[in-house]
Amino acid sequence: MDLFESTAPIYHVTDTQHELEAGTDSDAMMSEASTCQTMSTLGSSEVTEYFQDRFGYTYMIDENVPTVFPTDSLAERLDVLLHMIIRHCQGGKTIPAPGHELLAQGGLNCNGSRVLDLPTNSGTWVQEMAETYPSTDFVSADVKPLAPHLPHPRIKYEVYDLYAGISEPDASFDLVHARICVTLTKNYKFLMQEMHRVLKPGGLLIISEIPNQAYEVDNPSEPLRSSPLRTKAIALMRSGLTSQGIDLGSWDKMSDRLSPGHPMWGNANPDTKKETYAAVRGFHSVTTFTHFIPNGPWPADRDQRALGALAKILFKYTWKSLLPTMQMMGVPQPEAQAFVDKLLEEVEDPKYRSYAKYKLWCARKI
């Protein structure tokens, strides 16, 4: 099944009015991306309540939230850029075909639908969706107030400790949308169980991730080895994530964990064909989608070249954030700075090519 072939409307990426090529100015691009939303900044009292300074970068105070990337004004713009990249990967669509079909018919009962969005971040996805599906109500939750959002009568924004559970009733959503959530929590299995709990029977779960790994262009099934500094940087970042309790195995084991046969669901007999079907926990009709993301504008294909130009900007700022991560791991600042500087030189060198992977899972709650 092609998750992006249907009568669903296509939303072309028109955030930039010209094709992005190798000479794209990343700073200008980030400024352009920042204008996609009209948002004010947080007040000083809110900043001190949620955030702290670590090595000159802003992070969440809550120790239960992994310190993966800095949470500052740039993070909002990077999330808009990430949204553009994911939409590129999805053929210009904001949501895969099963999600569009469900919402277009008015939800499971055809009388209006409810969608849970995790996490809010810049709010770009949920605002776009609310404009597209007028019979749908949205709840968008996050562990941090990245920025105030434009009010919308059908969007409810919430900020709380998601790692302790989703503050919504059982079986209350037709669709749950979870984007880049593996690194949001130290207990992703529990978050999956919570997403299952709040979905209605037959409800749709959409998970999208860009795993922290790169792959060889000639053999995309092989982890990157031909770019020495990026290979080391990826290992450092993965080590830092693992040391904080992030379950990196979630990316490779997602389909298995969605299955009712996985131990995390506690099903004694996960046979969905028997009369005990209603008592079985987990998901069925699991479908997956993978799209290769080039690390720069080098592909011959026009769409992939534009995607690579966007991705190069995102990856550049991602690698810049490795500096405080290395310092948190005990690396002296001069040594960490020297490594990051050399890493960025390699990132800018067009001879070093690789792929990242955008992965998407769609599954129905049993």
GROMACS .gro file of C-alpha atoms in nm:
model
  366
    1MET     CA    1   0.000   0.000   0.000
    2ASP     CA    2   0.135   0.344  -0.095
    3LEU     CA    3   0.069   0.569   0.202
    4PHE     CA    4   0.074   0.877  -0.019
    5GLU     CA    5  -0.139   0.765  -0.313
    6SER     CA    6  -0.502   0.872  -0.279
    7THR     CA    7  -0.737   1.154  -0.358
    8ALA     CA    8  -0.595   1.349  -0.065
    9PRO     CA    9  -0.509   1.710  -0.145
   10ILE     CA   10  -0.141   1.778  -0.206
   11TYR     CA   11   0.021   2.072  -0.032
   12HIS     CA   12   0.330   2.165  -0.231
   13VAL     CA   13   0.629   2.305  -0.049
   14THR     CA   14   0.618   2.669  -0.147
   15ASP     CA   15   0.788   2.816   0.157
   16THR     CA   16   1.077   2.915  -0.069
   17GLN     CA   17   1.001   3.070  -0.405
   18HIS     CA   18   1.311   2.940  -0.580
   19GLU     CA   19   1.478   2.604  -0.615
   20LEU     CA   20   1.740   2.562  -0.346
   21GLU     CA   21   2.085   2.489  -0.483
   22ALA     CA   22   2.431   2.439  -0.340
   23GLY     CA   23   2.484   2.810  -0.290
   24THR     CA   24   2.184   2.859  -0.063
   25ASP     CA   25   2.264   3.086   0.230
   26SER     CA   26   2.161   2.888   0.537
   27ASP     CA   27   2.134   3.194   0.760
   28ALA     CA   28   1.904   3.363   0.508
   29MET     CA   29   1.704   3.043   0.480
   30MET     CA   30   1.657   3.024   0.857
   31SER     CA   31   1.541   3.385   0.861
   32GLU     CA   32   1.293   3.306   0.583
   33ALA     CA   33   1.166   3.001   0.767
   34SER     CA   34   1.112   3.207   1.078
   35THR     CA   35   0.860   3.424   0.895
   36CYS     CA   36   0.632   3.125   0.830
   37GLN     CA   37   0.474   3.180   1.171
   38THR     CA   38   0.360   3.493   1.353
   39MET     CA   39   0.459   3.430   1.712
   40SER     CA   40   0.584   3.635   2.001
   41THR     CA   41   0.865   3.530   2.232
   42LEU     CA   42   0.821   3.392   2.580
   43GLY     CA   43   0.817   3.627   2.876
   44SER     CA   44   1.111   3.621   3.117
   45SER     CA   45   0.907   3.452   3.393
   46GLU     CA   46   0.815   3.165   3.161
   47VAL     CA   47   1.175   3.124   3.051
   48THR     CA   48   1.306   3.086   3.406
   49GLU     CA   49   1.026   2.842   3.493
   50TYR     CA   50   1.100   2.597   3.213
   51PHE     CA   51   1.455   2.660   3.090
   52GLN     CA   52   1.812   2.682   3.209
   53ASP     CA   53   2.146   2.781   3.059
   54ARG     CA   54   2.404   2.508   3.002
   55PHE     CA   55   2.734   2.602   2.840
   56GLY     CA   56   2.571   2.904   2.680
   57TYR     CA   57   2.275   2.709   2.537
   58THR     CA   58   1.914   2.688   2.656
   59TYR     CA   59   1.775   2.354   2.776
   60MET     CA   60   1.476   2.229   2.973
   61ILE     CA   61   1.513   2.235   3.352
   62ASP     CA   62   1.311   1.914   3.393
   63GLU     CA   63   1.564   1.631   3.430
   64ASN     CA   64   1.304   1.382   3.305
   65VAL     CA   65   1.324   1.542   2.959
   66PRO     CA   66   1.638   1.439   2.767
   67THR     CA   67   1.874   1.724   2.678
   68VAL     CA   68   1.897   1.644   2.308
   69PHE     CA   69   1.895   1.979   2.129
   70PRO     CA   70   1.893   2.335   2.266
   71THR     CA   71   1.547   2.487   2.314
   72ASP     CA   72   1.571   2.846   2.196
   73SER     CA   73   1.438   3.079   1.928
   74LEU     CA   74   1.635   2.888   1.666
   75ALA     CA   75   1.458   2.565   1.765
   76GLU     CA   76   1.126   2.711   1.650
   77ARG     CA   77   1.268   2.797   1.308
   78LEU     CA   78   1.434   2.456   1.278
   79ASP     CA   79   1.100   2.289   1.348
   80VAL     CA   80   0.941   2.483   1.062
   81LEU     CA   81   1.229   2.366   0.843
   82LEU     CA   82   1.179   2.008   0.964
   83HIS     CA   83   0.811   2.033   0.871
   84MET     CA   84   0.909   2.142   0.520
   85ILE     CA   85   1.151   1.849   0.491
   86ILE     CA   86   0.895   1.592   0.608
   87ARG     CA   87   0.634   1.735   0.374
   88HIS     CA   88   0.884   1.698   0.090
   89CYS     CA   89   0.937   1.334   0.191
   90GLN     CA   90   0.560   1.281   0.183
   91GLY     CA   91   0.518   1.408  -0.170
   92GLY     CA   92   0.398   1.749  -0.054
   93LYS     CA   93   0.132   1.607   0.177
   94THR     CA   94   0.086   1.703   0.541
   95ILE     CA   95  -0.061   1.365   0.637
   96PRO     CA   96  -0.054   1.019   0.475
   97ALA     CA   97  -0.356   0.887   0.285
   98PRO     CA   98  -0.508   0.679   0.570
   99GLY     CA   99  -0.511   0.987   0.793
  100HIS     CA  100  -0.665   1.207   0.525
  101GLU     CA  101  -0.935   0.951   0.449
  102LEU     CA  102  -1.022   0.916   0.818
  103LEU     CA  103  -1.050   1.290   0.880
  104ALA     CA  104  -1.221   1.366   0.549
  105GLN     CA  105  -1.506   1.130   0.641
  106GLY     CA  106  -1.547   1.297   0.980
  107GLY     CA  107  -1.364   1.043   1.195
  108LEU     CA  108  -1.453   0.689   1.293
  109ASN     CA  109  -1.819   0.774   1.350
  110CYS     CA  110  -1.842   1.021   1.060
  111ASN     CA  111  -1.968   1.296   1.293
  112GLY     CA  112  -1.647   1.488   1.361
  113SER     CA  113  -1.302   1.377   1.471
  114ARG     CA  114  -1.044   1.451   1.743
  115VAL     CA  115  -0.669   1.447   1.682
  116LEU     CA  116  -0.384   1.444   1.933
  117ASP     CA  117  -0.058   1.601   1.814
  118LEU     CA  118   0.272   1.521   1.990
  119PRO     CA  119   0.477   1.737   2.042
  120THR     CA  120   0.358   2.085   1.944
  121ASN     CA  121   0.700   2.246   1.889
  122SER     CA  122   0.641   2.541   1.651
  123GLY     CA  123   0.277   2.439   1.597
  124THR     CA  124   0.320   2.439   1.219
  125TRP     CA  125   0.172   2.093   1.161
  126VAL     CA  126  -0.137   2.133   1.379
  127GLN     CA  127  -0.218   2.480   1.245
  128GLU     CA  128  -0.191   2.356   0.888
  129MET     CA  129  -0.412   2.057   0.968
  130ALA     CA  130  -0.678   2.269   1.140
  131GLU     CA  131  -0.713   2.483   0.829
  132THR     CA  132  -0.745   2.174   0.609
  133TYR     CA  133  -0.996   1.969   0.813
  134PRO     CA  134  -1.280   2.193   0.939
  135SER     CA  135  -1.469   1.914   1.117
  136THR     CA  136  -1.169   1.811   1.330
  137ASP     CA  137  -1.077   1.928   1.681
  138PHE     CA  138  -0.712   1.916   1.783
  139VAL     CA  139  -0.521   1.881   2.109
  140SER     CA  140  -0.152   1.962   2.073
  141ALA     CA  141   0.067   1.879   2.373
  142ASP     CA  142   0.433   1.938   2.453
  143VAL     CA  143   0.675   1.922   2.745
  144LYS     CA  144   0.794   2.277   2.676
  145PRO     CA  145   0.642   2.610   2.572
  146LEU     CA  146   0.862   2.665   2.266
  147ALA     CA  147   0.660   2.971   2.164
  148PRO     CA  148   0.309   3.112   2.207
  149HIS     CA  149   0.076   3.011   1.925
  150LEU     CA  150  -0.188   3.188   1.726
  151PRO     CA  151  -0.527   3.110   1.885
  152HIS     CA  152  -0.752   2.878   1.687
  153PRO     CA  153  -1.106   2.777   1.790
  154ARG     CA  154  -1.037   2.409   1.721
  155ILE     CA  155  -0.686   2.378   1.863
  156LYS     CA  156  -0.620   2.328   2.234
  157TYR     CA  157  -0.254   2.374   2.329
  158GLU     CA  158  -0.119   2.209   2.644
  159VAL     CA  159   0.220   2.194   2.817
  160TYR     CA  160   0.283   1.930   3.084
  161ASP     CA  161   0.502   1.632   3.174
  162LEU     CA  162   0.407   1.396   2.891
  163TYR     CA  163   0.653   1.138   3.021
  164ALA     CA  164   0.420   1.086   3.320
  165GLY     CA  165   0.124   1.012   3.092
  166ILE     CA  166  -0.109   1.178   2.844
  167SER     CA  167  -0.370   1.385   3.030
  168GLU     CA  168  -0.664   1.271   2.820
  169PRO     CA  169  -0.943   1.014   2.876
  170ASP     CA  170  -0.929   0.660   2.741
  171ALA     CA  171  -1.049   0.609   2.383
  172SER     CA  172  -1.097   0.981   2.316
  173PHE     CA  173  -0.911   1.037   1.986
  174ASP     CA  174  -0.967   0.921   1.630
  175LEU     CA  175  -0.604   0.987   1.536
  176VAL     CA  176  -0.275   1.037   1.720
  177HIS     CA  177   0.011   1.207   1.536
  178ALA     CA  178   0.356   1.158   1.694
  179ARG     CA  179   0.651   1.328   1.523
  180ILE     CA  180   1.012   1.284   1.644
  181CYS     CA  181   0.905   1.151   1.984
  182VAL     CA  182   1.167   0.880   2.043
  183THR     CA  183   1.412   1.142   2.174
  184LEU     CA  184   1.138   1.326   2.365
  185THR     CA  185   1.121   1.078   2.651
  186LYS     CA  186   1.331   0.829   2.844
  187ASN     CA  187   1.049   0.573   2.829
  188TYR     CA  188   0.919   0.556   2.475
  189LYS     CA  189   0.743   0.224   2.532
  190PHE     CA  190   0.527   0.390   2.797
  191LEU     CA  191   0.446   0.676   2.559
  192MET     CA  192   0.339   0.420   2.298
  193GLN     CA  193   0.112   0.257   2.555
  194GLU     CA  194  -0.037   0.596   2.640
  195MET     CA  195  -0.099   0.677   2.275
  196HIS     CA  196  -0.274   0.340   2.245
  197ARG     CA  197  -0.483   0.413   2.555
  198VAL     CA  198  -0.621   0.745   2.431
  199LEU     CA  199  -0.702   0.615   2.082
  200LYS     CA  200  -1.051   0.489   2.009
  201PRO     CA  201  -1.078   0.127   1.891
  202GLY     CA  202  -0.997   0.140   1.521
  203GLY     CA  203  -0.824   0.475   1.567
  204LEU     CA  204  -0.515   0.558   1.363
  205LEU     CA  205  -0.163   0.608   1.500
  206ILE     CA  206   0.084   0.796   1.278
  207ILE     CA  207   0.448   0.792   1.389
  208SER     CA  208   0.717   0.979   1.196
  209GLU     CA  209   1.087   0.978   1.280
  210ILE     CA  210   1.427   1.068   1.135
  211PRO     CA  211   1.660   0.830   1.324
  212ASN     CA  212   1.998   0.959   1.437
  213GLN     CA  213   2.195   0.768   1.176
  214ALA     CA  214   2.338   0.824   0.828
  215TYR     CA  215   2.388   0.578   0.544
  216GLU     CA  216   2.616   0.523   0.246
  217VAL     CA  217   2.484   0.651  -0.088
  218ASP     CA  218   2.600   0.344  -0.282
  219ASN     CA  219   2.443   0.109  -0.027
  220PRO     CA  220   2.176   0.282   0.184
  221SER     CA  221   2.139  -0.025   0.406
  222GLU     CA  222   2.495   0.030   0.535
  223PRO     CA  223   2.566   0.284   0.812
  224LEU     CA  224   2.789   0.572   0.706
  225ARG     CA  225   3.164   0.503   0.714
  226SER     CA  226   3.304   0.715   0.429
  227SER     CA  227   3.273   1.048   0.615
  228PRO     CA  228   3.511   1.003   0.910
  229LEU     CA  229   3.417   1.304   1.121
  230ARG     CA  230   3.042   1.266   1.074
  231THR     CA  231   3.074   0.896   1.154
  232LYS     CA  232   3.244   0.989   1.481
  233ALA     CA  233   2.993   1.268   1.548
  234ILE     CA  234   2.698   1.032   1.501
  235ALA     CA  235   2.857   0.785   1.741
  236LEU     CA  236   2.909   1.064   1.997
  237MET     CA  237   2.551   1.186   1.966
  238ARG     CA  238   2.406   0.835   1.990
  239SER     CA  239   2.623   0.770   2.295
  240GLY     CA  240   2.497   1.089   2.456
  241LEU     CA  241   2.136   0.996   2.386
  242THR     CA  242   2.181   0.644   2.521
  243SER     CA  243   2.348   0.773   2.838
  244GLN     CA  244   2.031   0.973   2.910
  245GLY     CA  245   1.811   0.666   2.883
  246ILE     CA  246   1.676   0.723   2.532
  247ASP     CA  247   1.575   0.396   2.367
  248LEU     CA  248   1.744   0.420   2.026
  249GLY     CA  249   1.630   0.066   1.946
  250SER     CA  250   1.276   0.201   1.906
  251TRP     CA  251   1.349   0.306   1.549
  252ASP     CA  252   1.441  -0.044   1.434
  253LYS     CA  253   1.186  -0.227   1.650
  254MET     CA  254   0.884  -0.001   1.594
  255SER     CA  255   0.681  -0.241   1.380
  256ASP     CA  256   0.741  -0.529   1.620
  257ARG     CA  257   0.639  -0.317   1.919
  258LEU     CA  258   0.318  -0.209   1.750
  259SER     CA  259   0.219  -0.573   1.704
  260PRO     CA  260  -0.014  -0.725   1.969
  261GLY     CA  261   0.236  -1.010   1.998
  262HIS     CA  262   0.497  -0.785   2.160
  263PRO     CA  263   0.540  -0.841   2.538
  264MET     CA  264   0.482  -0.471   2.612
  265TRP     CA  265   0.108  -0.520   2.552
  266GLY     CA  266   0.075  -0.805   2.800
  267ASN     CA  267  -0.148  -1.016   2.577
  268ALA     CA  268  -0.163  -1.377   2.691
  269ASN     CA  269  -0.304  -1.487   2.354
  270PRO     CA  270  -0.276  -1.213   2.089
  271ASP     CA  271  -0.503  -1.386   1.839
  272THR     CA  272  -0.714  -1.105   1.696
  273LYS     CA  273  -0.936  -1.350   1.507
  274LYS     CA  274  -1.087  -1.503   1.820
  275GLU     CA  275  -1.381  -1.380   2.028
  276THR     CA  276  -1.142  -1.217   2.278
  277TYR     CA  277  -1.048  -0.962   2.009
  278ALA     CA  278  -1.175  -0.668   2.215
  279ALA     CA  279  -0.948  -0.760   2.506
  280VAL     CA  280  -0.631  -0.768   2.295
  281ARG     CA  281  -0.405  -0.463   2.318
  282GLY     CA  282  -0.181  -0.338   2.040
  283PHE     CA  283  -0.218  -0.243   1.675
  284HIS     CA  284  -0.301  -0.409   1.345
  285SER     CA  285  -0.268  -0.312   0.976
  286VAL     CA  286   0.081  -0.172   1.037
  287THR     CA  287   0.220  -0.006   0.724
  288THR     CA  288   0.560   0.158   0.684
  289PHE     CA  289   0.716   0.416   0.454
  290THR     CA  290   1.081   0.518   0.414
  291HIS     CA  291   1.224   0.809   0.217
  292PHE     CA  292   1.596   0.877   0.168
  293ILE     CA  293   1.707   1.229   0.262
  294PRO     CA  294   2.029   1.341   0.085
  295ASN     CA  295   2.271   1.544   0.296
  296GLY     CA  296   2.303   1.812   0.030
  297PRO     CA  297   2.176   1.931  -0.310
  298TRP     CA  298   2.372   1.671  -0.508
  299PRO     CA  299   2.103   1.435  -0.650
  300ALA     CA  300   2.014   1.455  -1.020
  301ASP     CA  301   1.643   1.440  -0.937
  302ARG     CA  302   1.502   1.792  -0.895
  303ASP     CA  303   1.282   1.712  -0.595
  304GLN     CA  304   1.559   1.523  -0.417
  305ARG     CA  305   1.799   1.809  -0.490
  306ALA     CA  306   1.560   2.058  -0.328
  307LEU     CA  307   1.515   1.821  -0.033
  308GLY     CA  308   1.892   1.791   0.004
  309ALA     CA  309   1.931   2.169   0.013
  310LEU     CA  310   1.682   2.192   0.300
  311ALA     CA  311   1.836   1.896   0.481
  312LYS     CA  312   2.185   2.042   0.459
  313ILE     CA  313   2.069   2.346   0.655
  314LEU     CA  314   1.898   2.133   0.920
  315PHE     CA  315   2.197   1.902   0.959
  316LYS     CA  316   2.438   2.196   0.984
  317TYR     CA  317   2.255   2.340   1.284
  318THR     CA  318   2.214   1.993   1.432
  319TRP     CA  319   2.590   1.944   1.428
  320LYS     CA  320   2.648   2.287   1.581
  321SER     CA  321   2.443   2.168   1.880
  322LEU     CA  322   2.696   1.889   1.933
  323LEU     CA  323   2.924   2.142   2.106
  324PRO     CA  324   2.727   2.165   2.434
  325THR     CA  325   2.649   1.792   2.413
  326MET     CA  326   3.020   1.710   2.410
  327GLN     CA  327   3.080   1.947   2.702
  328MET     CA  328   2.804   1.774   2.900
  329MET     CA  329   2.987   1.448   2.829
  330GLY     CA  330   3.301   1.592   2.989
  331VAL     CA  331   3.495   1.704   2.682
  332PRO     CA  332   3.682   2.033   2.746
  333GLN     CA  333   3.539   2.329   2.555
  334PRO     CA  334   3.848   2.395   2.337
  335GLU     CA  335   3.865   2.030   2.232
  336ALA     CA  336   3.492   2.015   2.162
  337GLN     CA  337   3.501   2.341   1.964
  338ALA     CA  338   3.795   2.220   1.754
  339PHE     CA  339   3.612   1.898   1.670
  340VAL     CA  340   3.288   2.074   1.577
  341ASP     CA  341   3.476   2.323   1.358
  342LYS     CA  342   3.642   2.040   1.164
  343LEU     CA  343   3.312   1.855   1.148
  344LEU     CA  344   3.139   2.156   0.991
  345GLU     CA  345   3.418   2.178   0.733
  346GLU     CA  346   3.346   1.818   0.636
  347VAL     CA  347   2.973   1.890   0.625
  348GLU     CA  348   3.037   2.173   0.377
  349ASP     CA  349   3.260   1.955   0.157
  350PRO     CA  350   3.043   1.832  -0.135
  351LYS     CA  351   3.251   1.518  -0.184
  352TYR     CA  352   3.109   1.369   0.138
  353ARG     CA  353   2.766   1.237   0.047
  354SER     CA  354   2.520   1.036   0.253
  355TYR     CA  355   2.156   0.967   0.323
  356ALA     CA  356   1.943   1.003   0.633
  357LYS     CA  357   1.613   0.818   0.643
  358TYR     CA  358   1.265   0.951   0.708
  359LYS     CA  359   1.052   0.670   0.850
  360LEU     CA  360   0.677   0.664   0.894
  361TRP     CA  361   0.446   0.405   1.051
  362CYS     CA  362   0.066   0.394   1.030
  363ALA     CA  363  -0.127   0.149   1.248
  364ARG     CA  364  -0.484   0.089   1.365
  365LYS     CA  365  -0.568   0.030   1.729
  366ILE     CA  366  -0.720  -0.312   1.792
   0.00000   0.00000   0.00000
